[in-house]
């Protein structure tokens, strides 16, 4: 086995340390948590220097957390957000204010857009006695050319000594990001994919996470950096390969951003190393009662053990697929007298509630429905292996580096000739004669940002903030009426699940405040997207999307209960799709 090769190692002085050396009053905006910023302000004050240091990341949200005059005298708040300089219709600065509509829900809150692109929010506080207080909150941004040669408008550092003397700062994290991308651009990569087994980018960041008092939201610069590094490198290697930056067919190898909190200097180490899955301890199968109470993502061995036991108890047939890197893809087949159904979970391994729901539902489905059934609860074992590695340091982060296989591609983009995860699904579809594929997915349970690539996650803008549980129906030509009838019946059943309805309503209210009109139609109160696909592998593919990246505790239990209720509802109305 080849030894790891360190190809880049750097340490970066924190920008806030430079601020601590200033000898005259100033205001500054940097990427640092509140504790660190207040400590440096205090140090400067001890030397007789007045300074105020703000967060350059989500500055308006930090303003409301740290400085806003909020008390019981305030009745309503109006926030006017600046225009994007190159797209006046963009809601970029409104999105950056997320989740204020949730955090401030005790007040009457109103958002308005303005036509000027001056990087200032204007906030008006209306008191019950008629007083009005107006504040301006600066959100420093600037245009810069990125690794795809696009000019993007992204958050930046800033220092102001006076109205006449102020300028953007190239902060610690900008230097780190610039050197990382620059070094990889200058490195000699192979001409053929994959370019490496594993490319690990370890970053130590002195910026602690901050839990917010709304939903599963938190401010995590560590998570944002993980996301931006991962997808920036995917984009870079897409361009290197001659593809479009957003292609999902790339197979570069496994990219692993390992971003951790560290109370010290910013540190970067990039390593090329052989792929090696970690060995998890052996685990026993979970009972039905234990599965119903699961409050965090199941480990790969627990999934495999539980599926093996269920398959044996329910007189099914175990199938073992194989991933590109040799990991087992556990699957099961069950005979039936009616047209088949295939259920898969965790195609994207950081989307975890569907797996638990599938295992919970399996005994009930076998007892109540005489259909041929195939199931793959952990469709992406390589991603699952990495996901549980990364969860050790950051269990509440979405960890999109675990989304794809160890080759760095989506299972769905695998060619039919490759005998890996997708081939196993196709084999099960053929064996069951399935008309229907229930494809259990998830998406981020809190805001997803890429602060150095224009703020919103490029190519995934639709998924930037949670909008509750929703469904995506894909169908073959000529099946539109049945597809819609199926959705109508399922969502009618789900509308009786009060905990889910309440959860959806709360998330949709905040979504609309920050993102505007929902881009999907509502069917019985649930967002649904319906589309026709000519080359679909089954007549109907119904994809669930529950915001479960990354839930734990009661939120996780609501997630797998929702996916469980969905499976039950889908099977209760199989006659709609089977009659076509």
mmCIF file of C-alpha atoms in Angstrom, residues 34 38 63 75 83 159 171 503 574:
data_model
loop_
_atom_site.group_PDB
_atom_site.id
_atom_site.type_symbol
_atom_site.label_atom_id
_atom_site.label_comp_id
_atom_site.label_asym_id
_atom_site.label_seq_id
_atom_site.Cartn_x
_atom_site.Cartn_y
_atom_site.Cartn_z
ATOM 1 C CA UNK A 34 -17.919 36.384 19.169
ATOM 2 C CA UNK A 38 -14.666 40.413 22.243
ATOM 3 C CA UNK A 63 -26.052 41.951 14.730
ATOM 4 C CA UNK A 75 -43.597 45.613 18.385
ATOM 5 C CA UNK A 83 -29.487 44.714 -4.016
ATOM 6 C CA UNK A 159 -11.400 47.556 8.163
ATOM 7 C CA UNK A 171 -8.397 37.511 5.684
ATOM 8 C CA UNK A 503 -43.249 20.965 11.250
ATOM 9 C CA UNK A 574 -50.322 0.685 -4.867
#
